[in-house]
């Protein structure tokens, strides 16, 4: 009964200060994830100016640098997700953070300053290691927050953690703009050699700044107790689970909530039986019969939305330019500044509001409805943007329709007030405690595979013809085709969500622990 008391207390307890503390601790790693993943676009523009000068970096090298961190993230999600279930969430949580911090500094300290092949190889290595830490943090942050949260506001708490990504994107743009402006102003009047040396420091500084927020939360992350659900349900130590929760919650409140929960519910759901923990293993026939549909839905939806989300961010840096400045910038910092400015505007006006709409509505509307709605409106925007795309660019590539920027911003709003956020939430709620981190990692890895397919595929698919290198924007016809394909991907997401995704709003996490008993049998 101790096990039931702890789990009932967690489900029914009021929102406490520690819940918000956990959001900050877990969310700061998502902040760092977004900073590191999305600052590479303007940095690549700077690297092209510094090391390649009149030669472009090339589609192949751009693809490698976009993909290498995503590949590391996919492997990190699989490996660390598995360790989170085997060793415990807390034991590997701090390790992931240290990998992100050290590899961020490693990116900035990439060896060589003159040989471009040496610089790019070193940077690529540290970007891959950074991806391992970023990927591993996804299943751990989502699982920890879901297991600390109460049943009523669990979705809002997890989405609040994920919403820190929006602030990370905004911060990466702000830091890039500030560094570029500062170095540009400081370099005026100096020799060309001095400006080259200073610009080589600038991009390194941008990459290293991402490590600071994560490093500041390391102490508090290591002080977090193991989640009560892991201790009680996986390690079978209910006494220690209750003791751990009393460290971060009021003793009176935990006991009182448990008593109130027992007195108000004549037939509460029984605690998961210890025998059920050993009745089937991961990827066994029993596992697939119980959770195969959920794993397919979570993985497929995450794959589809990441194809769209990462491709949209990539295309944004290529097709949108709010300024009237000429394409051929005269300063190494100008192109990076412009790319960061556009990303900051989109983040502030579309991305961040989308996240917080989800925080507010997720426990009122439900995960499935928000996910279908997001996919639907994204598909509608892609089709609406693709049909008149030729209106957006005239033959000399001058901006002639600012309304296109507004239309494109809706993609990011409904992505985050939709499947980009809900696909992070549902895998942390659908699976039993002993498989939760692993299955979230599998789902997330499928998403990163979609991101790789999207970024690499569409980078090559919309690239400029070799004989028209002076054309700064991708081919109009190819971008239109890309929009139509992305709209089709969103429609596929709607169907997968409708036919395969289960609603988790208002359900206890422990309903997935007892495979022999349908939870509806215990509803009064």
Short mmCIF file of C-alpha atoms in Angstrom, two decimals:
data_model
loop_
_atom_site.label_atom_id
_atom_site.label_comp_id
_atom_site.label_asym_id
_atom_site.label_seq_id
_atom_site.Cartn_x
_atom_site.Cartn_y
_atom_site.Cartn_z
CA UNK A 1 0.00 0.00 0.00
CA UNK A 2 3.00 2.31 0.43
CA UNK A 3 3.53 2.11 -3.32
CA UNK A 4 -0.08 3.13 -3.94
CA UNK A 5 0.18 5.96 -1.42
CA UNK A 6 3.23 7.51 -3.09
CA UNK A 7 1.84 7.23 -6.60
CA UNK A 8 -1.57 8.54 -5.58
CA UNK A 9 0.12 11.49 -3.86
CA UNK A 10 2.09 12.31 -6.99
CA UNK A 11 -1.02 12.18 -9.17
CA UNK A 12 -3.21 14.26 -6.88
CA UNK A 13 -0.82 16.64 -5.14
CA UNK A 14 -1.18 20.38 -5.63
CA UNK A 15 1.26 22.30 -7.76
CA UNK A 16 4.27 23.10 -5.60
CA UNK A 17 7.39 25.20 -5.90
CA UNK A 18 9.49 22.16 -6.76
CA UNK A 19 7.44 21.54 -9.91
CA UNK A 20 8.54 24.92 -11.26
CA UNK A 21 12.09 24.29 -10.11
CA UNK A 22 12.09 21.01 -12.03
CA UNK A 23 10.78 22.83 -15.13
CA UNK A 24 13.74 25.22 -15.00
CA UNK A 25 16.31 22.47 -14.34
CA UNK A 26 15.02 20.20 -17.08
CA UNK A 27 14.08 23.03 -19.41
CA UNK A 28 17.49 24.68 -19.37
CA UNK A 29 18.94 21.64 -21.13
CA UNK A 30 16.27 21.98 -23.86
CA UNK A 31 17.24 25.66 -24.01
CA UNK A 32 20.83 24.60 -24.67
CA UNK A 33 19.73 21.95 -27.16
CA UNK A 34 17.91 24.51 -29.29
CA UNK A 35 20.72 27.06 -29.02
CA UNK A 36 23.32 24.57 -30.24
CA UNK A 37 21.20 23.04 -33.00
CA UNK A 38 19.98 26.29 -34.53
CA UNK A 39 23.03 28.54 -34.19
CA UNK A 40 24.89 26.51 -36.80
CA UNK A 41 23.07 28.12 -39.77
CA UNK A 42 24.50 31.65 -39.30
CA UNK A 43 27.84 30.20 -38.15
CA UNK A 44 28.14 28.29 -41.44
CA UNK A 45 27.64 31.56 -43.30
CA UNK A 46 30.54 33.04 -41.35
CA UNK A 47 32.72 29.99 -41.95
CA UNK A 48 32.03 30.27 -45.66
CA UNK A 49 33.20 33.88 -45.68
CA UNK A 50 36.26 33.24 -43.50
CA UNK A 51 37.66 30.01 -44.89
CA UNK A 52 36.15 29.69 -48.36
CA UNK A 53 35.96 33.36 -49.41
CA UNK A 54 34.89 33.36 -53.08
CA UNK A 55 34.25 29.61 -53.04
CA UNK A 56 30.96 28.48 -51.51
CA UNK A 57 30.99 25.87 -48.77
CA UNK A 58 29.02 23.62 -51.06
CA UNK A 59 25.88 21.56 -50.61
CA UNK A 60 27.77 18.45 -49.49
CA UNK A 61 29.61 20.16 -46.64
CA UNK A 62 26.49 22.04 -45.54
CA UNK A 63 24.59 18.76 -45.45
CA UNK A 64 27.29 17.15 -43.34
CA UNK A 65 27.22 19.90 -40.74
CA UNK A 66 23.44 19.95 -40.50
CA UNK A 67 23.24 16.16 -40.31
CA UNK A 68 26.17 15.28 -38.07
CA UNK A 69 24.67 16.77 -34.88
CA UNK A 70 21.29 15.21 -35.72
CA UNK A 71 22.93 11.81 -36.20
CA UNK A 72 24.66 12.16 -32.84
CA UNK A 73 21.33 13.16 -31.28
CA UNK A 74 19.60 10.07 -32.66
CA UNK A 75 22.29 7.78 -31.25
CA UNK A 76 22.21 9.64 -27.94
CA UNK A 77 18.46 9.24 -27.65
CA UNK A 78 18.68 5.50 -28.21
CA UNK A 79 21.66 4.84 -25.93
CA UNK A 80 20.90 7.25 -23.08
CA UNK A 81 17.19 6.42 -23.21
CA UNK A 82 18.08 2.78 -22.59
CA UNK A 83 20.47 3.69 -19.76
CA UNK A 84 17.77 5.83 -18.17
CA UNK A 85 15.64 2.72 -17.68
CA UNK A 86 18.54 0.47 -16.68
CA UNK A 87 20.53 2.73 -14.35
CA UNK A 88 17.96 5.34 -13.35
CA UNK A 89 17.08 8.77 -14.65
CA UNK A 90 19.21 10.72 -12.17
CA UNK A 91 22.45 8.78 -12.65
CA UNK A 92 22.82 9.63 -16.33
CA UNK A 93 21.14 13.05 -16.25
CA UNK A 94 24.23 14.91 -15.09
CA UNK A 95 26.46 13.04 -17.55
CA UNK A 96 24.39 14.29 -20.49
CA UNK A 97 24.67 17.85 -19.28
CA UNK A 98 28.44 17.62 -18.95
CA UNK A 99 28.72 16.20 -22.47
CA UNK A 100 26.77 19.19 -23.81
CA UNK A 101 28.82 21.73 -21.87
CA UNK A 102 32.23 20.28 -22.73
CA UNK A 103 31.42 19.66 -26.39
CA UNK A 104 30.04 23.21 -26.77
CA UNK A 105 33.37 24.54 -25.55
CA UNK A 106 35.08 21.99 -27.79
CA UNK A 107 33.28 23.42 -30.84
CA UNK A 108 34.66 26.84 -29.99
CA UNK A 109 38.17 25.53 -29.42
CA UNK A 110 38.22 23.57 -32.69
CA UNK A 111 41.87 23.17 -33.63
CA UNK A 112 43.57 25.10 -36.42
CA UNK A 113 42.92 28.66 -37.52
CA UNK A 114 44.18 28.65 -41.10
CA UNK A 115 43.69 25.19 -42.60
CA UNK A 116 40.00 24.98 -43.39
CA UNK A 117 39.96 21.19 -43.70
CA UNK A 118 41.38 20.89 -40.18
CA UNK A 119 38.92 23.41 -38.76
CA UNK A 120 35.89 21.80 -40.35
CA UNK A 121 36.92 18.25 -39.36
CA UNK A 122 37.50 19.28 -35.74
CA UNK A 123 34.23 21.20 -35.59
CA UNK A 124 32.38 18.27 -37.12
CA UNK A 125 33.74 15.90 -34.46
CA UNK A 126 32.67 18.11 -31.57
CA UNK A 127 29.27 18.71 -33.19
CA UNK A 128 28.72 14.95 -33.26
CA UNK A 129 29.65 14.61 -29.57
CA UNK A 130 27.39 17.56 -28.81
CA UNK A 131 24.58 15.73 -30.59
CA UNK A 132 25.05 12.73 -28.31
CA UNK A 133 24.46 14.89 -25.25
CA UNK A 134 21.54 16.74 -26.84
CA UNK A 135 19.84 13.53 -27.89
CA UNK A 136 20.31 11.86 -24.54
CA UNK A 137 18.73 14.77 -22.75
CA UNK A 138 15.40 14.47 -24.59
CA UNK A 139 14.12 11.19 -23.07
CA UNK A 140 15.51 12.00 -19.63
CA UNK A 141 14.00 15.49 -19.37
CA UNK A 142 10.59 14.37 -20.63
CA UNK A 143 10.51 11.27 -18.43
CA UNK A 144 11.66 13.04 -15.28
CA UNK A 145 9.11 15.81 -15.68
CA UNK A 146 6.27 13.37 -16.41
CA UNK A 147 7.12 11.30 -13.33
CA UNK A 148 7.33 14.31 -11.01
CA UNK A 149 4.15 15.97 -12.30
CA UNK A 150 0.60 15.47 -11.09
CA UNK A 151 -2.08 14.00 -13.29
CA UNK A 152 -4.05 17.20 -13.82
CA UNK A 153 -1.25 19.48 -15.06
CA UNK A 154 1.28 16.93 -16.35
CA UNK A 155 0.94 17.97 -20.00
CA UNK A 156 1.42 21.63 -19.18
CA UNK A 157 4.56 20.91 -17.16
CA UNK A 158 6.17 18.77 -19.87
CA UNK A 159 5.31 21.27 -22.59
CA UNK A 160 6.70 24.08 -20.40
CA UNK A 161 10.00 22.19 -20.30
CA UNK A 162 9.92 21.80 -24.07
CA UNK A 163 8.98 25.45 -24.57
CA UNK A 164 12.44 26.41 -23.37
CA UNK A 165 13.55 25.47 -26.87
CA UNK A 166 11.90 28.62 -28.18
CA UNK A 167 13.90 30.76 -25.79
CA UNK A 168 17.04 28.88 -26.83
CA UNK A 169 16.38 29.67 -30.49
CA UNK A 170 15.77 33.33 -29.64
CA UNK A 171 18.91 33.49 -27.52
CA UNK A 172 21.07 31.92 -30.23
CA UNK A 173 19.87 34.61 -32.65
CA UNK A 174 20.38 37.41 -30.12
CA UNK A 175 23.91 36.24 -29.26
CA UNK A 176 24.81 35.88 -32.95
CA UNK A 177 23.54 39.37 -33.75
CA UNK A 178 25.29 40.90 -30.73
CA UNK A 179 28.61 39.21 -31.47
CA UNK A 180 28.47 40.10 -35.17
CA UNK A 181 27.59 43.74 -34.46
CA UNK A 182 30.28 44.08 -31.79
CA UNK A 183 33.05 42.54 -33.87
CA UNK A 184 32.02 44.45 -36.99
CA UNK A 185 32.14 47.79 -35.17
CA UNK A 186 35.39 46.95 -33.42
CA UNK A 187 37.01 45.91 -36.68
CA UNK A 188 36.32 49.12 -38.58
CA UNK A 189 39.54 50.85 -39.52
CA UNK A 190 41.78 47.87 -38.76
CA UNK A 191 43.87 45.93 -41.23
CA UNK A 192 42.44 43.04 -43.24
CA UNK A 193 44.67 40.58 -41.38
CA UNK A 194 43.41 41.80 -38.00
CA UNK A 195 39.78 41.60 -39.12
CA UNK A 196 40.34 38.00 -40.30
CA UNK A 197 41.80 37.04 -36.91
CA UNK A 198 38.93 38.68 -35.07
CA UNK A 199 36.26 37.03 -37.23
CA UNK A 200 37.79 33.63 -36.47
CA UNK A 201 37.18 34.35 -32.79
CA UNK A 202 33.61 35.54 -33.34
CA UNK A 203 32.09 32.28 -34.57
CA UNK A 204 33.88 30.33 -31.85
CA UNK A 205 32.46 32.66 -29.21
CA UNK A 206 28.93 32.18 -30.56
CA UNK A 207 29.22 28.40 -30.25
CA UNK A 208 30.74 28.46 -26.76
CA UNK A 209 28.11 30.80 -25.30
CA UNK A 210 25.56 28.01 -25.50
CA UNK A 211 27.31 26.10 -22.72
CA UNK A 212 26.81 28.76 -20.06
CA UNK A 213 23.06 28.31 -19.24
CA UNK A 214 23.42 24.53 -19.01
CA UNK A 215 26.51 24.77 -16.80
CA UNK A 216 24.66 27.03 -14.37
CA UNK A 217 22.07 24.31 -13.66
CA UNK A 218 24.54 21.42 -13.20
CA UNK A 219 24.59 21.69 -9.39
CA UNK A 220 20.81 21.66 -9.10
CA UNK A 221 20.50 18.79 -11.56
CA UNK A 222 22.82 16.65 -9.45
CA UNK A 223 20.77 17.49 -6.35
CA UNK A 224 17.56 16.17 -7.89
CA UNK A 225 16.32 12.93 -6.28
CA UNK A 226 15.50 9.88 -8.35
CA UNK A 227 11.87 9.93 -9.47
CA UNK A 228 9.51 8.10 -7.11
CA UNK A 229 7.98 6.15 -9.97
CA UNK A 230 11.33 4.71 -11.03
CA UNK A 231 12.29 3.86 -7.45
CA UNK A 232 8.91 2.32 -6.61
CA UNK A 233 8.04 0.57 -9.86
CA UNK A 234 11.42 -0.41 -11.32
CA UNK A 235 13.63 -0.78 -8.24
CA UNK A 236 10.67 -2.00 -6.14
CA UNK A 237 11.60 0.23 -3.20
CA UNK A 238 8.43 2.08 -2.27
CA UNK A 239 9.81 3.19 1.10
CA UNK A 240 12.75 4.96 -0.52
CA UNK A 241 10.44 6.48 -3.13
CA UNK A 242 8.30 8.08 -0.45
CA UNK A 243 11.38 9.24 1.42
CA UNK A 244 12.77 10.88 -1.72
CA UNK A 245 9.52 12.71 -2.38
CA UNK A 246 9.45 14.04 1.17
CA UNK A 247 12.73 15.79 0.40
CA UNK A 248 11.14 17.97 -2.25
CA UNK A 249 7.49 18.05 -1.13
CA UNK A 250 5.87 18.84 2.17
CA UNK A 251 5.60 15.72 4.34
CA UNK A 252 2.16 16.80 5.46
CA UNK A 253 1.04 17.36 1.90
CA UNK A 254 2.24 13.97 0.67
CA UNK A 255 0.55 12.12 3.51
CA UNK A 256 -2.59 14.23 3.38
CA UNK A 257 -2.99 13.83 -0.37
CA UNK A 258 -2.60 10.09 -0.03
CA UNK A 259 -5.27 9.91 2.68
CA UNK A 260 -7.64 12.19 0.76
CA UNK A 261 -7.11 10.18 -2.39
CA UNK A 262 -7.88 6.94 -0.58
CA UNK A 263 -10.98 8.30 1.17
CA UNK A 264 -12.45 9.90 -1.95
CA UNK A 265 -11.93 6.88 -4.22
CA UNK A 266 -13.80 3.76 -3.03
CA UNK A 267 -12.12 1.54 -5.64
CA UNK A 268 -8.78 3.08 -6.55
CA UNK A 269 -6.61 1.58 -9.26
CA UNK A 270 -4.49 -1.17 -7.74
CA UNK A 271 -0.74 -0.74 -7.59
CA UNK A 272 1.13 -2.42 -10.39
CA UNK A 273 1.97 -5.96 -9.41
CA UNK A 274 5.60 -6.88 -8.97
CA UNK A 275 5.06 -9.98 -11.07
CA UNK A 276 4.03 -7.89 -14.05
CA UNK A 277 7.47 -6.31 -14.05
CA UNK A 278 9.06 -9.61 -15.09
CA UNK A 279 6.20 -10.92 -17.21
CA UNK A 280 7.54 -9.52 -20.47
CA UNK A 281 10.63 -7.81 -21.80
CA UNK A 282 11.29 -4.97 -24.18
CA UNK A 283 10.54 -5.93 -27.79
CA UNK A 284 8.97 -9.21 -26.76
CA UNK A 285 5.77 -10.41 -28.39
CA UNK A 286 3.84 -9.33 -25.29
CA UNK A 287 5.43 -5.88 -25.44
CA UNK A 288 4.40 -5.35 -29.05
CA UNK A 289 0.88 -6.59 -28.39
CA UNK A 290 0.49 -4.07 -25.56
CA UNK A 291 2.62 -1.14 -26.71
CA UNK A 292 3.50 -1.74 -30.36
CA UNK A 293 0.77 0.54 -31.63
CA UNK A 294 1.80 3.31 -29.24
CA UNK A 295 5.46 3.00 -30.20
CA UNK A 296 4.59 3.11 -33.90
CA UNK A 297 2.36 6.17 -33.46
CA UNK A 298 4.89 8.07 -31.35
CA UNK A 299 7.79 7.27 -33.69
CA UNK A 300 5.91 7.88 -36.94
CA UNK A 301 4.44 11.19 -35.79
CA UNK A 302 7.80 12.41 -34.52
CA UNK A 303 9.46 11.37 -37.80
CA UNK A 304 6.89 13.25 -39.86
CA UNK A 305 6.88 16.45 -37.84
CA UNK A 306 10.68 16.66 -37.74
CA UNK A 307 10.84 16.32 -41.52
CA UNK A 308 8.68 19.45 -41.64
CA UNK A 309 10.09 21.38 -38.67
CA UNK A 310 13.79 21.13 -39.48
CA UNK A 311 13.24 21.59 -43.20
CA UNK A 312 11.20 24.73 -42.52
CA UNK A 313 14.02 26.18 -40.44
CA UNK A 314 16.53 25.32 -43.15
CA UNK A 315 14.43 26.83 -45.94
CA UNK A 316 13.84 29.92 -43.80
CA UNK A 317 17.52 30.86 -43.95
CA UNK A 318 17.52 30.39 -47.72
CA UNK A 319 14.29 31.95 -48.99
CA UNK A 320 13.44 34.76 -46.57
CA UNK A 321 15.28 38.06 -46.40
CA UNK A 322 13.54 40.99 -44.74
CA UNK A 323 16.20 43.53 -45.53
CA UNK A 324 16.85 45.42 -48.74
CA UNK A 325 20.58 44.81 -48.53
CA UNK A 326 22.31 43.30 -51.56
CA UNK A 327 22.96 39.61 -51.64
CA UNK A 328 26.73 40.03 -51.82
CA UNK A 329 27.54 41.31 -48.34
CA UNK A 330 30.73 43.35 -47.99
CA UNK A 331 31.45 42.17 -44.44
CA UNK A 332 31.97 38.70 -43.02
CA UNK A 333 29.35 39.36 -40.33
CA UNK A 334 26.51 40.70 -42.47
CA UNK A 335 25.06 37.45 -43.82
CA UNK A 336 25.17 35.79 -40.38
CA UNK A 337 23.54 38.86 -38.83
CA UNK A 338 20.71 38.85 -41.37
CA UNK A 339 20.06 35.12 -40.94
CA UNK A 340 20.00 35.51 -37.15
CA UNK A 341 17.68 38.54 -37.39
CA UNK A 342 15.10 36.65 -39.43
CA UNK A 343 15.29 33.68 -37.05
CA UNK A 344 14.81 35.98 -34.05
CA UNK A 345 11.72 37.62 -35.58
CA UNK A 346 10.17 34.24 -36.36
CA UNK A 347 11.00 32.91 -32.88
CA UNK A 348 9.52 35.92 -31.09
CA UNK A 349 6.39 36.22 -33.25
CA UNK A 350 5.59 32.58 -34.08
CA UNK A 351 7.69 29.92 -32.38
CA UNK A 352 7.50 31.03 -28.74
CA UNK A 353 3.76 31.93 -28.82
CA UNK A 354 3.08 28.50 -30.30
CA UNK A 355 4.85 26.78 -27.42
CA UNK A 356 2.92 28.71 -24.79
CA UNK A 357 -0.43 28.17 -26.46
CA UNK A 358 0.28 24.47 -26.02
CA UNK A 359 1.23 24.95 -22.36
CA UNK A 360 -2.14 26.59 -21.74
CA UNK A 361 -4.39 24.30 -23.79
CA UNK A 362 -2.72 20.88 -23.58
CA UNK A 363 -4.57 19.79 -20.40
CA UNK A 364 -7.80 21.42 -21.52
CA UNK A 365 -8.09 20.24 -25.14
CA UNK A 366 -5.94 17.13 -25.17
CA UNK A 367 -2.87 15.92 -27.00
CA UNK A 368 -4.54 14.25 -29.97
CA UNK A 369 -6.78 17.19 -30.93
CA UNK A 370 -3.92 19.68 -30.74
CA UNK A 371 -1.69 17.39 -32.80
CA UNK A 372 -4.27 16.89 -35.55
CA UNK A 373 -5.05 20.61 -35.58
CA UNK A 374 -1.37 21.49 -35.89
CA UNK A 375 -0.77 19.08 -38.76
CA UNK A 376 -3.89 20.35 -40.54
CA UNK A 377 -3.01 24.05 -40.41
CA UNK A 378 0.62 23.38 -41.31
CA UNK A 379 -0.54 21.47 -44.39
CA UNK A 380 -2.90 24.30 -45.31
CA UNK A 381 -0.15 26.92 -44.97
CA UNK A 382 2.34 24.91 -47.04
CA UNK A 383 -0.18 24.49 -49.83
CA UNK A 384 -1.22 28.14 -49.64
CA UNK A 385 2.42 29.26 -49.66
CA UNK A 386 3.49 26.87 -52.40
CA UNK A 387 0.90 27.81 -54.97
CA UNK A 388 1.79 31.54 -55.17
CA UNK A 389 5.48 31.16 -54.26
CA UNK A 390 6.52 32.66 -57.59
CA UNK A 391 4.74 35.86 -56.52
CA UNK A 392 7.09 36.12 -53.56
CA UNK A 393 10.24 36.41 -55.66
CA UNK A 394 10.47 38.44 -58.81
CA UNK A 395 12.92 37.49 -61.52
CA UNK A 396 15.72 39.55 -59.95
CA UNK A 397 15.05 37.99 -56.52
CA UNK A 398 13.78 41.13 -54.82
CA UNK A 399 11.24 40.80 -52.05
CA UNK A 400 7.84 41.83 -53.40
CA UNK A 401 5.45 40.27 -50.94
CA UNK A 402 6.05 40.76 -47.20
CA UNK A 403 2.82 38.88 -46.60
CA UNK A 404 4.67 35.70 -47.47
CA UNK A 405 6.73 36.13 -44.31
CA UNK A 406 3.58 36.31 -42.21
CA UNK A 407 2.20 33.22 -43.93
CA UNK A 408 5.44 31.34 -43.37
CA UNK A 409 5.39 32.31 -39.69
CA UNK A 410 2.15 30.38 -39.20
CA UNK A 411 4.06 27.18 -40.01
CA UNK A 412 6.20 27.65 -36.91
CA UNK A 413 3.25 28.69 -34.77
CA UNK A 414 1.14 25.62 -35.59
CA UNK A 415 4.16 23.36 -35.48
CA UNK A 416 4.72 24.26 -31.83
CA UNK A 417 1.04 24.69 -31.03
CA UNK A 418 0.76 21.22 -32.45
CA UNK A 419 2.87 18.15 -33.22
CA UNK A 420 6.35 19.49 -32.50
CA UNK A 421 5.39 19.79 -28.81
CA UNK A 422 2.89 16.94 -28.46
CA UNK A 423 5.27 14.37 -29.95
CA UNK A 424 7.66 15.23 -27.09
CA UNK A 425 4.89 14.77 -24.50
CA UNK A 426 3.04 11.59 -25.45
CA UNK A 427 5.97 9.10 -25.39
CA UNK A 428 6.64 10.17 -21.81
CA UNK A 429 3.06 9.21 -20.87
CA UNK A 430 2.22 6.13 -22.94
CA UNK A 431 4.71 3.54 -21.73
CA UNK A 432 5.39 1.72 -18.43
CA UNK A 433 8.05 3.11 -16.12
CA UNK A 434 10.57 0.37 -16.88
CA UNK A 435 10.37 1.13 -20.64
CA UNK A 436 9.45 4.82 -20.59
CA UNK A 437 12.85 6.39 -21.20
CA UNK A 438 13.83 3.76 -23.78
CA UNK A 439 10.63 4.15 -25.80
CA UNK A 440 10.86 7.93 -25.66
CA UNK A 441 14.41 7.63 -26.97
CA UNK A 442 13.28 5.37 -29.82
CA UNK A 443 10.52 7.81 -30.76
CA UNK A 444 12.90 10.75 -30.60
CA UNK A 445 15.51 8.93 -32.69
CA UNK A 446 12.86 8.37 -35.34
CA UNK A 447 12.25 12.11 -35.24
CA UNK A 448 15.92 12.89 -35.74
CA UNK A 449 15.96 10.47 -38.67
CA UNK A 450 13.12 12.54 -40.13
CA UNK A 451 15.14 15.69 -39.50
CA UNK A 452 18.09 14.17 -41.37
CA UNK A 453 15.86 13.17 -44.28
CA UNK A 454 14.32 16.64 -44.36
CA UNK A 455 17.45 18.75 -44.06
CA UNK A 456 19.68 16.71 -46.35
CA UNK A 457 16.97 15.87 -48.87
CA UNK A 458 15.56 19.34 -49.24
CA UNK A 459 18.97 21.01 -49.10
CA UNK A 460 19.93 19.00 -52.16
CA UNK A 461 16.49 19.19 -53.73
CA UNK A 462 16.30 22.99 -53.66
CA UNK A 463 19.98 23.76 -54.29
CA UNK A 464 20.99 26.23 -56.97
CA UNK A 465 22.16 25.05 -60.34
CA UNK A 466 25.93 25.08 -60.73
CA UNK A 467 25.78 27.49 -63.65
CA UNK A 468 23.78 30.00 -61.57
CA UNK A 469 25.92 30.26 -58.43
CA UNK A 470 25.43 33.99 -58.33
CA UNK A 471 21.72 33.41 -57.72
CA UNK A 472 21.51 33.77 -53.94
CA UNK A 473 18.11 32.10 -53.57
CA UNK A 474 17.07 28.51 -54.35
CA UNK A 475 15.22 27.70 -57.52
CA UNK A 476 11.60 28.87 -57.27
CA UNK A 477 10.11 25.78 -58.89
CA UNK A 478 12.01 23.46 -56.58
CA UNK A 479 10.89 25.36 -53.48
CA UNK A 480 7.28 25.14 -54.62
CA UNK A 481 7.63 21.37 -55.02
CA UNK A 482 9.22 21.21 -51.56
CA UNK A 483 6.24 23.05 -50.08
CA UNK A 484 3.80 20.62 -51.68
CA UNK A 485 5.75 17.62 -50.38
CA UNK A 486 5.87 19.07 -46.88
CA UNK A 487 2.13 19.67 -47.04
CA UNK A 488 1.67 16.00 -47.94
CA UNK A 489 3.85 14.98 -44.99
CA UNK A 490 1.58 16.99 -42.67
CA UNK A 491 -1.51 15.29 -44.10
CA UNK A 492 0.13 11.90 -43.43
CA UNK A 493 0.69 13.04 -39.84
CA UNK A 494 -3.00 13.81 -39.46
CA UNK A 495 -3.94 10.28 -40.51
CA UNK A 496 -1.35 8.59 -38.27
CA UNK A 497 -2.50 10.67 -35.31
CA UNK A 498 -6.20 10.01 -35.91
CA UNK A 499 -5.94 6.25 -36.43
CA UNK A 500 -3.08 5.26 -34.11
CA UNK A 501 -2.46 7.82 -31.34
CA UNK A 502 -4.16 7.36 -27.97
CA UNK A 503 -5.20 10.29 -25.80
CA UNK A 504 -3.30 10.48 -22.49
CA UNK A 505 -4.89 13.56 -20.95
CA UNK A 506 -6.15 12.95 -17.42
CA UNK A 507 -4.85 9.39 -17.24
CA UNK A 508 -2.47 8.15 -14.59
CA UNK A 509 0.92 6.97 -15.81
CA UNK A 510 0.38 3.76 -13.86
CA UNK A 511 -2.51 2.68 -16.10
CA UNK A 512 0.14 1.29 -18.46
CA UNK A 513 1.82 -0.69 -15.67
CA UNK A 514 -0.86 -3.33 -15.12
CA UNK A 515 -1.27 -5.11 -18.44
CA UNK A 516 -3.88 -7.58 -17.32
CA UNK A 517 -6.40 -5.05 -16.03
CA UNK A 518 -8.29 -2.44 -17.98
CA UNK A 519 -8.27 0.84 -16.09
CA UNK A 520 -11.94 1.47 -16.86
CA UNK A 521 -12.78 -1.42 -14.52
CA UNK A 522 -11.74 0.78 -11.61
CA UNK A 523 -13.74 3.87 -12.47
CA UNK A 524 -16.46 4.41 -9.89
#
